[in-house]
Amino acid sequence: GENVEQHPSTLSVQEGDSAVIKCTYSDSASNYFPWYKQELGKRPQLIIDIRSNVGEKKDQRIAVTLNKTAKHFSLHITETQPEDSAVYFCAALPSDQAGTALIFGKGTTLSVSS
Amino acid sequence: EAQVTQNPRYLITVTGKKLTVTCSQNMNHEYMSWYRQDPGLGLRQIYYSMNVEVTDKGDVPEGYKVSRKEKRNFPLILESPSPNQTSLYFCASSFGRSYNEQFFGPGTRLTVL
């Protein structure tokens, strides 16, 4: 089955710096890759996603890139702000496992200090 | 307001005492699932349901049961809870399985003594 590895597990940056979180997946048939943000004590919420037929997607300060050949995708946050501090989860959706939902990475705790 | 609700939000119980965590969504979503979140392990799927009366196991189903008698409700049942089921539980729903945002409930913090 699908396996998603996420790195780093913790990331500390200064306000205004960029942050990059990387994920690799094992199943080449996976075709949808969302990123969820979970603030302390809150529920995960979708922040950006990308489908396998697209190489890059941007939404203001966040972007996701996908390399299908290498089977990895990354989240890029530019001009980080303290409110970006949270746990970020990547996920992959296997296309050939009927019913099984997203397979999540173990999460990255991002801390942005001002 | 479109939302997923869970109850209770916090629960402390003892080993072996049956409990149910309710989950309800008002968005007419077909797909619902339960996850548990543990430090360092991320979100792991327990059970999912693709529609009414259609449920199946996720990655970590042992010790749990679910039912889907109505489209909006998807309760999680622990018939004989054990300490290793102490965790943070999230219910989630979406229109379908593929390419759809999963909307998470607020979470249920369960402690089994």
mmCIF file of N, CA and C in Angstrom, chain A:
data_model
loop_
_atom_site.group_PDB
_atom_site.id
_atom_site.type_symbol
_atom_site.label_atom_id
_atom_site.label_comp_id
_atom_site.label_asym_id
_atom_site.label_seq_id
_atom_site.Cartn_x
_atom_site.Cartn_y
_atom_site.Cartn_z
ATOM 1 N N GLY A 1 0.818 -1.198 0.000
ATOM 2 C CA GLY A 1 0.000 0.000 0.000
ATOM 3 C C GLY A 1 0.855 1.253 0.000
ATOM 4 N N GLU A 2 0.166 2.379 -0.085
ATOM 5 C CA GLU A 2 0.855 3.672 -0.117
ATOM 6 C C GLU A 2 1.524 3.969 1.216
ATOM 7 N N ASN A 3 2.711 4.612 1.142
ATOM 8 C CA ASN A 3 3.433 5.073 2.319
ATOM 9 C C ASN A 3 3.916 6.490 2.037
ATOM 10 N N VAL A 4 3.688 7.384 2.968
ATOM 11 C CA VAL A 4 4.084 8.780 2.801
ATOM 12 C C VAL A 4 5.080 9.152 3.891
ATOM 13 N N GLU A 5 6.228 9.618 3.465
ATOM 14 C CA GLU A 5 7.261 10.058 4.408
ATOM 15 C C GLU A 5 7.371 11.571 4.334
ATOM 16 N N GLN A 6 7.478 12.217 5.484
ATOM 17 C CA GLN A 6 7.483 13.679 5.553
ATOM 18 C C GLN A 6 8.696 14.146 6.340
ATOM 19 N N HIS A 7 9.366 15.186 5.798
ATOM 20 C CA HIS A 7 10.558 15.732 6.449
ATOM 21 C C HIS A 7 10.600 17.249 6.276
ATOM 22 N N PRO A 8 11.129 17.976 7.253
ATOM 23 C CA PRO A 8 11.574 17.480 8.559
ATOM 24 C C PRO A 8 10.400 17.302 9.515
ATOM 25 N N SER A 9 10.634 16.756 10.669
ATOM 26 C CA SER A 9 9.562 16.619 11.647
ATOM 27 C C SER A 9 9.351 17.929 12.399
ATOM 28 N N THR A 10 10.414 18.722 12.534
ATOM 29 C CA THR A 10 10.287 20.049 13.126
ATOM 30 C C THR A 10 11.095 21.030 12.296
ATOM 31 N N LEU A 11 10.615 22.260 12.236
ATOM 32 C CA LEU A 11 11.261 23.292 11.439
ATOM 33 C C LEU A 11 11.073 24.627 12.135
ATOM 34 N N SER A 12 12.170 25.294 12.384
ATOM 35 C CA SER A 12 12.106 26.613 13.020
ATOM 36 C C SER A 12 12.691 27.644 12.077
ATOM 37 N N VAL A 13 11.955 28.724 11.851
ATOM 38 C CA VAL A 13 12.417 29.792 10.964
ATOM 39 C C VAL A 13 12.149 31.132 11.608
ATOM 40 N N GLN A 14 12.836 32.134 11.102
ATOM 41 C CA GLN A 14 12.583 33.509 11.523
ATOM 42 C C GLN A 14 11.481 34.092 10.651
ATOM 43 N N GLU A 15 10.719 34.970 11.240
ATOM 44 C CA GLU A 15 9.663 35.653 10.485
ATOM 45 C C GLU A 15 10.248 36.293 9.228
ATOM 46 N N GLY A 16 9.565 36.067 8.118
ATOM 47 C CA GLY A 16 10.029 36.616 6.848
ATOM 48 C C GLY A 16 10.835 35.634 6.014
ATOM 49 N N ASP A 17 11.362 34.596 6.657
ATOM 50 C CA ASP A 17 12.093 33.569 5.917
ATOM 51 C C ASP A 17 11.113 32.659 5.175
ATOM 52 N N SER A 18 11.666 31.827 4.305
ATOM 53 C CA SER A 18 10.866 30.808 3.623
ATOM 54 C C SER A 18 10.969 29.481 4.369
ATOM 55 N N ALA A 19 9.954 28.662 4.226
ATOM 56 C CA ALA A 19 9.943 27.326 4.819
ATOM 57 C C ALA A 19 9.565 26.311 3.749
ATOM 58 N N VAL A 20 10.263 25.181 3.757
ATOM 59 C CA VAL A 20 9.977 24.129 2.788
ATOM 60 C C VAL A 20 9.820 22.802 3.529
ATOM 61 N N ILE A 21 8.743 22.118 3.239
ATOM 62 C CA ILE A 21 8.474 20.802 3.810
ATOM 63 C C ILE A 21 8.353 19.815 2.657
ATOM 64 N N LYS A 22 9.019 18.669 2.783
ATOM 65 C CA LYS A 22 9.063 17.713 1.682
ATOM 66 C C LYS A 22 8.403 16.393 2.051
ATOM 67 N N CYS A 23 7.739 15.809 1.086
ATOM 68 C CA CYS A 23 7.119 14.501 1.279
ATOM 69 C C CYS A 23 7.437 13.605 0.099
ATOM 70 N N THR A 24 7.635 12.349 0.382
ATOM 71 C CA THR A 24 7.789 11.345 -0.667
ATOM 72 C C THR A 24 6.691 10.308 -0.516
ATOM 73 N N TYR A 25 6.288 9.732 -1.630
ATOM 74 C CA TYR A 25 5.252 8.707 -1.595
ATOM 75 C C TYR A 25 5.746 7.492 -2.364
ATOM 76 N N SER A 26 5.137 6.352 -2.094
ATOM 77 C CA SER A 26 5.656 5.116 -2.672
ATOM 78 C C SER A 26 4.833 4.594 -3.848
ATOM 79 N N ASP A 27 3.562 4.923 -3.889
ATOM 80 C CA ASP A 27 2.665 4.367 -4.901
ATOM 81 C C ASP A 27 2.568 5.312 -6.098
ATOM 82 N N SER A 28 3.116 4.900 -7.220
ATOM 83 C CA SER A 28 3.115 5.757 -8.400
ATOM 84 C C SER A 28 1.708 6.011 -8.947
ATOM 85 N N ALA A 29 0.733 5.228 -8.483
ATOM 86 C CA ALA A 29 -0.649 5.421 -8.940
ATOM 87 C C ALA A 29 -1.371 6.515 -8.148
ATOM 88 N N SER A 30 -0.778 6.985 -7.063
ATOM 89 C CA SER A 30 -1.420 8.058 -6.289
ATOM 90 C C SER A 30 -1.561 9.293 -7.156
ATOM 91 N N ASN A 31 -2.705 9.990 -7.043
ATOM 92 C CA ASN A 31 -2.980 11.054 -8.003
ATOM 93 C C ASN A 31 -3.484 12.359 -7.403
ATOM 94 N N TYR A 32 -3.468 12.457 -6.084
ATOM 95 C CA TYR A 32 -3.956 13.687 -5.457
ATOM 96 C C TYR A 32 -3.168 13.897 -4.183
ATOM 97 N N PHE A 33 -2.673 15.160 -4.004
ATOM 98 C CA PHE A 33 -1.744 15.416 -2.916
ATOM 99 C C PHE A 33 -2.126 16.718 -2.198
ATOM 100 N N PRO A 34 -2.881 16.611 -1.125
ATOM 101 C CA PRO A 34 -3.263 17.817 -0.378
ATOM 102 C C PRO A 34 -2.332 18.070 0.796
ATOM 103 N N TRP A 35 -2.370 19.296 1.264
ATOM 104 C CA TRP A 35 -1.654 19.683 2.474
ATOM 105 C C TRP A 35 -2.665 20.245 3.477
ATOM 106 N N TYR A 36 -2.543 19.790 4.724
ATOM 107 C CA TYR A 36 -3.415 20.250 5.781
ATOM 108 C C TYR A 36 -2.597 20.959 6.858
ATOM 109 N N LYS A 37 -3.203 21.996 7.416
ATOM 110 C CA LYS A 37 -2.575 22.751 8.500
ATOM 111 C C LYS A 37 -3.392 22.540 9.764
ATOM 112 N N GLN A 38 -2.705 22.243 10.867
ATOM 113 C CA GLN A 38 -3.401 22.050 12.126
ATOM 114 C C GLN A 38 -2.786 22.969 13.185
ATOM 115 N N GLU A 39 -3.530 23.998 13.536
ATOM 116 C CA GLU A 39 -3.083 24.880 14.602
ATOM 117 C C GLU A 39 -3.295 24.198 15.949
ATOM 118 N N LEU A 40 -2.588 24.654 16.932
ATOM 119 C CA LEU A 40 -2.601 24.019 18.249
ATOM 120 C C LEU A 40 -4.015 23.913 18.798
ATOM 121 N N GLY A 41 -4.422 22.696 19.124
ATOM 122 C CA GLY A 41 -5.739 22.470 19.709
ATOM 123 C C GLY A 41 -6.887 22.527 18.729
ATOM 124 N N LYS A 42 -6.585 22.607 17.441
ATOM 125 C CA LYS A 42 -7.659 22.736 16.453
ATOM 126 C C LYS A 42 -7.652 21.550 15.490
ATOM 127 N N ARG A 43 -8.613 21.557 14.607
ATOM 128 C CA ARG A 43 -8.741 20.472 13.637
ATOM 129 C C ARG A 43 -7.881 20.753 12.409
ATOM 130 N N PRO A 44 -7.465 19.720 11.690
ATOM 131 C CA PRO A 44 -6.734 19.946 10.433
ATOM 132 C C PRO A 44 -7.636 20.613 9.405
ATOM 133 N N GLN A 45 -7.031 21.519 8.628
ATOM 134 C CA GLN A 45 -7.780 22.192 7.575
ATOM 135 C C GLN A 45 -6.941 22.225 6.308
ATOM 136 N N LEU A 46 -7.594 22.017 5.180
ATOM 137 C CA LEU A 46 -6.916 22.021 3.893
ATOM 138 C C LEU A 46 -6.398 23.419 3.565
ATOM 139 N N ILE A 47 -5.127 23.495 3.155
ATOM 140 C CA ILE A 47 -4.591 24.790 2.744
ATOM 141 C C ILE A 47 -4.266 24.842 1.251
ATOM 142 N N ILE A 48 -3.890 23.736 0.675
ATOM 143 C CA ILE A 48 -3.606 23.695 -0.755
ATOM 144 C C ILE A 48 -3.546 22.240 -1.184
ATOM 145 N N ASP A 49 -3.837 21.997 -2.436
ATOM 146 C CA ASP A 49 -3.750 20.627 -2.955
ATOM 147 C C ASP A 49 -3.294 20.667 -4.402
ATOM 148 N N ILE A 50 -2.854 19.517 -4.897
ATOM 149 C CA ILE A 50 -2.394 19.437 -6.288
ATOM 150 C C ILE A 50 -2.743 18.066 -6.825
ATOM 151 N N ARG A 51 -3.119 18.030 -8.088
ATOM 152 C CA ARG A 51 -3.404 16.765 -8.751
ATOM 153 C C ARG A 51 -2.190 16.330 -9.555
ATOM 154 N N SER A 52 -2.173 15.062 -9.902
ATOM 155 C CA SER A 52 -0.977 14.488 -10.511
ATOM 156 C C SER A 52 -0.705 15.012 -11.913
ATOM 157 N N ASN A 53 -1.667 15.663 -12.545
ATOM 158 C CA ASN A 53 -1.437 16.194 -13.891
ATOM 159 C C ASN A 53 -0.922 17.644 -13.879
ATOM 160 N N VAL A 54 -0.577 18.133 -12.684
ATOM 161 C CA VAL A 54 -0.097 19.501 -12.527
ATOM 162 C C VAL A 54 1.243 19.462 -11.799
ATOM 163 N N GLY A 55 2.189 20.327 -12.206
ATOM 164 C CA GLY A 55 3.500 20.310 -11.583
ATOM 165 C C GLY A 55 3.664 21.291 -10.436
ATOM 166 N N GLU A 56 2.872 22.373 -10.477
ATOM 167 C CA GLU A 56 3.008 23.387 -9.445
ATOM 168 C C GLU A 56 1.694 24.139 -9.288
ATOM 169 N N LYS A 57 1.424 24.558 -8.072
ATOM 170 C CA LYS A 57 0.220 25.343 -7.800
ATOM 171 C C LYS A 57 0.547 26.349 -6.717
ATOM 172 N N LYS A 58 0.060 27.588 -6.912
ATOM 173 C CA LYS A 58 0.347 28.645 -5.940
ATOM 174 C C LYS A 58 -0.932 29.262 -5.418
ATOM 175 N N ASP A 59 -0.872 29.701 -4.177
ATOM 176 C CA ASP A 59 -1.980 30.449 -3.585
ATOM 177 C C ASP A 59 -1.367 31.453 -2.617
ATOM 178 N N GLN A 60 -1.179 32.644 -3.089
ATOM 179 C CA GLN A 60 -0.578 33.731 -2.314
ATOM 180 C C GLN A 60 0.810 33.321 -1.821
ATOM 181 N N ARG A 61 0.992 33.155 -0.529
ATOM 182 C CA ARG A 61 2.336 32.864 -0.010
ATOM 183 C C ARG A 61 2.673 31.376 0.016
ATOM 184 N N ILE A 62 1.741 30.540 -0.325
ATOM 185 C CA ILE A 62 2.037 29.112 -0.294
ATOM 186 C C ILE A 62 2.010 28.524 -1.699
ATOM 187 N N ALA A 63 2.827 27.522 -1.911
ATOM 188 C CA ALA A 63 2.893 26.839 -3.191
ATOM 189 C C ALA A 63 3.208 25.370 -2.940
ATOM 190 N N VAL A 64 2.775 24.546 -3.841
ATOM 191 C CA VAL A 64 3.105 23.128 -3.790
ATOM 192 C C VAL A 64 3.682 22.728 -5.140
ATOM 193 N N THR A 65 4.740 21.937 -5.100
ATOM 194 C CA THR A 65 5.342 21.406 -6.310
ATOM 195 C C THR A 65 5.282 19.892 -6.268
ATOM 196 N N LEU A 66 5.156 19.287 -7.424
ATOM 197 C CA LEU A 66 5.049 17.832 -7.529
ATOM 198 C C LEU A 66 6.015 17.328 -8.576
ATOM 199 N N ASN A 67 6.798 16.336 -8.212
ATOM 200 C CA ASN A 67 7.687 15.656 -9.144
ATOM 201 C C ASN A 67 7.238 14.196 -9.193
ATOM 202 N N LYS A 68 6.469 13.855 -10.214
ATOM 203 C CA LYS A 68 5.923 12.500 -10.301
ATOM 204 C C LYS A 68 7.005 11.462 -10.555
ATOM 205 N N THR A 69 8.027 11.830 -11.303
ATOM 206 C CA THR A 69 9.086 10.880 -11.620
ATOM 207 C C THR A 69 9.800 10.446 -10.346
ATOM 208 N N ALA A 70 10.113 11.437 -9.521
ATOM 209 C CA ALA A 70 10.817 11.150 -8.276
ATOM 210 C C ALA A 70 9.867 10.782 -7.147
ATOM 211 N N LYS A 71 8.594 10.915 -7.368
ATOM 212 C CA LYS A 71 7.566 10.634 -6.370
ATOM 213 C C LYS A 71 7.766 11.453 -5.107
ATOM 214 N N HIS A 72 7.909 12.764 -5.294
ATOM 215 C CA HIS A 72 7.925 13.622 -4.132
ATOM 216 C C HIS A 72 7.230 14.940 -4.428
ATOM 217 N N PHE A 73 6.728 15.553 -3.370
ATOM 218 C CA PHE A 73 6.051 16.836 -3.479
ATOM 219 C C PHE A 73 6.413 17.679 -2.264
ATOM 220 N N SER A 74 6.359 18.975 -2.438
ATOM 221 C CA SER A 74 6.847 19.885 -1.402
ATOM 222 C C SER A 74 5.885 21.048 -1.201
ATOM 223 N N LEU A 75 5.867 21.534 0.024
ATOM 224 C CA LEU A 75 5.112 22.732 0.375
ATOM 225 C C LEU A 75 6.110 23.859 0.600
ATOM 226 N N HIS A 76 5.855 24.993 -0.028
ATOM 227 C CA HIS A 76 6.730 26.143 0.111
ATOM 228 C C HIS A 76 5.912 27.291 0.705
ATOM 229 N N ILE A 77 6.406 27.840 1.791
ATOM 230 C CA ILE A 77 5.759 29.015 2.388
ATOM 231 C C ILE A 77 6.773 30.147 2.356
ATOM 232 N N THR A 78 6.409 31.237 1.700
ATOM 233 C CA THR A 78 7.308 32.386 1.629
ATOM 234 C C THR A 78 6.850 33.456 2.627
ATOM 235 N N GLU A 79 7.798 34.319 2.978
ATOM 236 C CA GLU A 79 7.510 35.431 3.896
ATOM 237 C C GLU A 79 6.720 34.956 5.113
ATOM 238 N N THR A 80 7.282 33.987 5.803
ATOM 239 C CA THR A 80 6.565 33.378 6.922
ATOM 240 C C THR A 80 6.192 34.409 7.987
ATOM 241 N N GLN A 81 5.057 34.125 8.634
ATOM 242 C CA GLN A 81 4.541 34.979 9.692
ATOM 243 C C GLN A 81 4.263 34.121 10.928
ATOM 244 N N PRO A 82 4.237 34.709 12.105
ATOM 245 C CA PRO A 82 3.979 33.910 13.315
ATOM 246 C C PRO A 82 2.715 33.058 13.223
ATOM 247 N N GLU A 83 1.698 33.531 12.526
ATOM 248 C CA GLU A 83 0.460 32.756 12.418
ATOM 249 C C GLU A 83 0.593 31.534 11.505
ATOM 250 N N ASP A 84 1.750 31.402 10.850
ATOM 251 C CA ASP A 84 2.015 30.185 10.081
ATOM 252 C C ASP A 84 2.462 29.046 11.000
ATOM 253 N N SER A 85 2.765 29.342 12.234
ATOM 254 C CA SER A 85 3.180 28.314 13.192
ATOM 255 C C SER A 85 2.041 27.316 13.381
ATOM 256 N N ALA A 86 2.348 26.043 13.117
ATOM 257 C CA ALA A 86 1.318 24.994 13.171
ATOM 258 C C ALA A 86 1.984 23.666 12.814
ATOM 259 N N VAL A 87 1.188 22.614 12.843
ATOM 260 C CA VAL A 87 1.635 21.325 12.320
ATOM 261 C C VAL A 87 1.071 21.183 10.913
ATOM 262 N N TYR A 88 1.925 20.820 9.976
ATOM 263 C CA TYR A 88 1.524 20.653 8.591
ATOM 264 C C TYR A 88 1.615 19.173 8.213
ATOM 265 N N PHE A 89 0.558 18.689 7.602
ATOM 266 C CA PHE A 89 0.500 17.295 7.154
ATOM 267 C C PHE A 89 0.387 17.249 5.640
ATOM 268 N N CYS A 90 1.231 16.451 5.020
ATOM 269 C CA CYS A 90 1.017 16.135 3.613
ATOM 270 C C CYS A 90 0.229 14.840 3.532
ATOM 271 N N ALA A 91 -0.342 14.585 2.388
ATOM 272 C CA ALA A 91 -1.112 13.359 2.205
ATOM 273 C C ALA A 91 -1.112 12.966 0.740
ATOM 274 N N ALA A 92 -1.365 11.701 0.507
ATOM 275 C CA ALA A 92 -1.480 11.178 -0.858
ATOM 276 C C ALA A 92 -2.715 10.307 -0.946
ATOM 277 N N LEU A 93 -3.369 10.359 -2.079
ATOM 278 C CA LEU A 93 -4.574 9.558 -2.297
ATOM 279 C C LEU A 93 -4.269 8.451 -3.286
ATOM 280 N N PRO A 94 -4.248 7.197 -2.805
ATOM 281 C CA PRO A 94 -4.005 6.088 -3.732
ATOM 282 C C PRO A 94 -5.168 5.948 -4.702
ATOM 283 N N SER A 95 -4.886 5.718 -5.957
ATOM 284 C CA SER A 95 -5.987 5.649 -6.919
ATOM 285 C C SER A 95 -6.516 4.240 -7.084
ATOM 286 N N ASP A 96 -5.759 3.264 -6.620
ATOM 287 C CA ASP A 96 -6.160 1.896 -6.918
ATOM 288 C C ASP A 96 -6.614 1.113 -5.697
ATOM 289 N N GLN A 97 -6.907 1.807 -4.610
ATOM 290 C CA GLN A 97 -7.410 1.136 -3.412
ATOM 291 C C GLN A 97 -8.806 1.669 -3.138
ATOM 292 N N ALA A 98 -9.776 0.896 -3.561
ATOM 293 C CA ALA A 98 -11.156 1.360 -3.479
ATOM 294 C C ALA A 98 -11.536 1.735 -2.065
ATOM 295 N N GLY A 99 -11.942 2.958 -1.876
ATOM 296 C CA GLY A 99 -12.463 3.393 -0.591
ATOM 297 C C GLY A 99 -11.447 4.008 0.339
ATOM 298 N N THR A 100 -10.225 3.473 0.375
ATOM 299 C CA THR A 100 -9.240 4.000 1.317
ATOM 300 C C THR A 100 -9.022 5.478 1.058
ATOM 301 N N ALA A 101 -9.016 6.236 2.127
ATOM 302 C CA ALA A 101 -8.881 7.679 1.989
ATOM 303 C C ALA A 101 -7.412 8.073 1.986
ATOM 304 N N LEU A 102 -7.184 9.325 2.302
ATOM 305 C CA LEU A 102 -5.849 9.872 2.261
ATOM 306 C C LEU A 102 -4.899 9.136 3.198
ATOM 307 N N ILE A 103 -3.684 8.955 2.734
ATOM 308 C CA ILE A 103 -2.608 8.450 3.580
ATOM 309 C C ILE A 103 -1.781 9.660 3.974
ATOM 310 N N PHE A 104 -1.694 9.928 5.278
ATOM 311 C CA PHE A 104 -1.025 11.128 5.762
ATOM 312 C C PHE A 104 0.428 10.860 6.138
ATOM 313 N N GLY A 105 1.248 11.882 5.968
ATOM 314 C CA GLY A 105 2.571 11.874 6.562
ATOM 315 C C GLY A 105 2.462 12.105 8.055
ATOM 316 N N LYS A 106 3.580 12.011 8.758
ATOM 317 C CA LYS A 106 3.551 12.111 10.214
ATOM 318 C C LYS A 106 3.515 13.547 10.719
ATOM 319 N N GLY A 107 3.663 14.499 9.843
ATOM 320 C CA GLY A 107 3.518 15.894 10.234
ATOM 321 C C GLY A 107 4.833 16.612 10.454
ATOM 322 N N THR A 108 4.804 17.915 10.226
ATOM 323 C CA THR A 108 5.946 18.804 10.472
ATOM 324 C C THR A 108 5.476 19.947 11.356
ATOM 325 N N THR A 109 6.142 20.119 12.488
ATOM 326 C CA THR A 109 5.812 21.240 13.367
ATOM 327 C C THR A 109 6.652 22.434 12.953
ATOM 328 N N LEU A 110 5.989 23.454 12.437
ATOM 329 C CA LEU A 110 6.663 24.672 11.994
ATOM 330 C C LEU A 110 6.522 25.745 13.066
ATOM 331 N N SER A 111 7.643 26.299 13.453
ATOM 332 C CA SER A 111 7.642 27.401 14.425
ATOM 333 C C SER A 111 8.252 28.625 13.754
ATOM 334 N N VAL A 112 7.509 29.719 13.757
ATOM 335 C CA VAL A 112 7.983 30.968 13.173
ATOM 336 C C VAL A 112 8.164 31.967 14.302
ATOM 337 N N SER A 113 9.390 32.396 14.495
ATOM 338 C CA SER A 113 9.667 33.329 15.586
ATOM 339 C C SER A 113 9.834 34.732 15.029
ATOM 340 N N SER A 114 9.327 35.688 15.802
ATOM 341 C CA SER A 114 9.383 37.091 15.349
ATOM 342 C C SER A 114 10.569 37.820 15.983
#
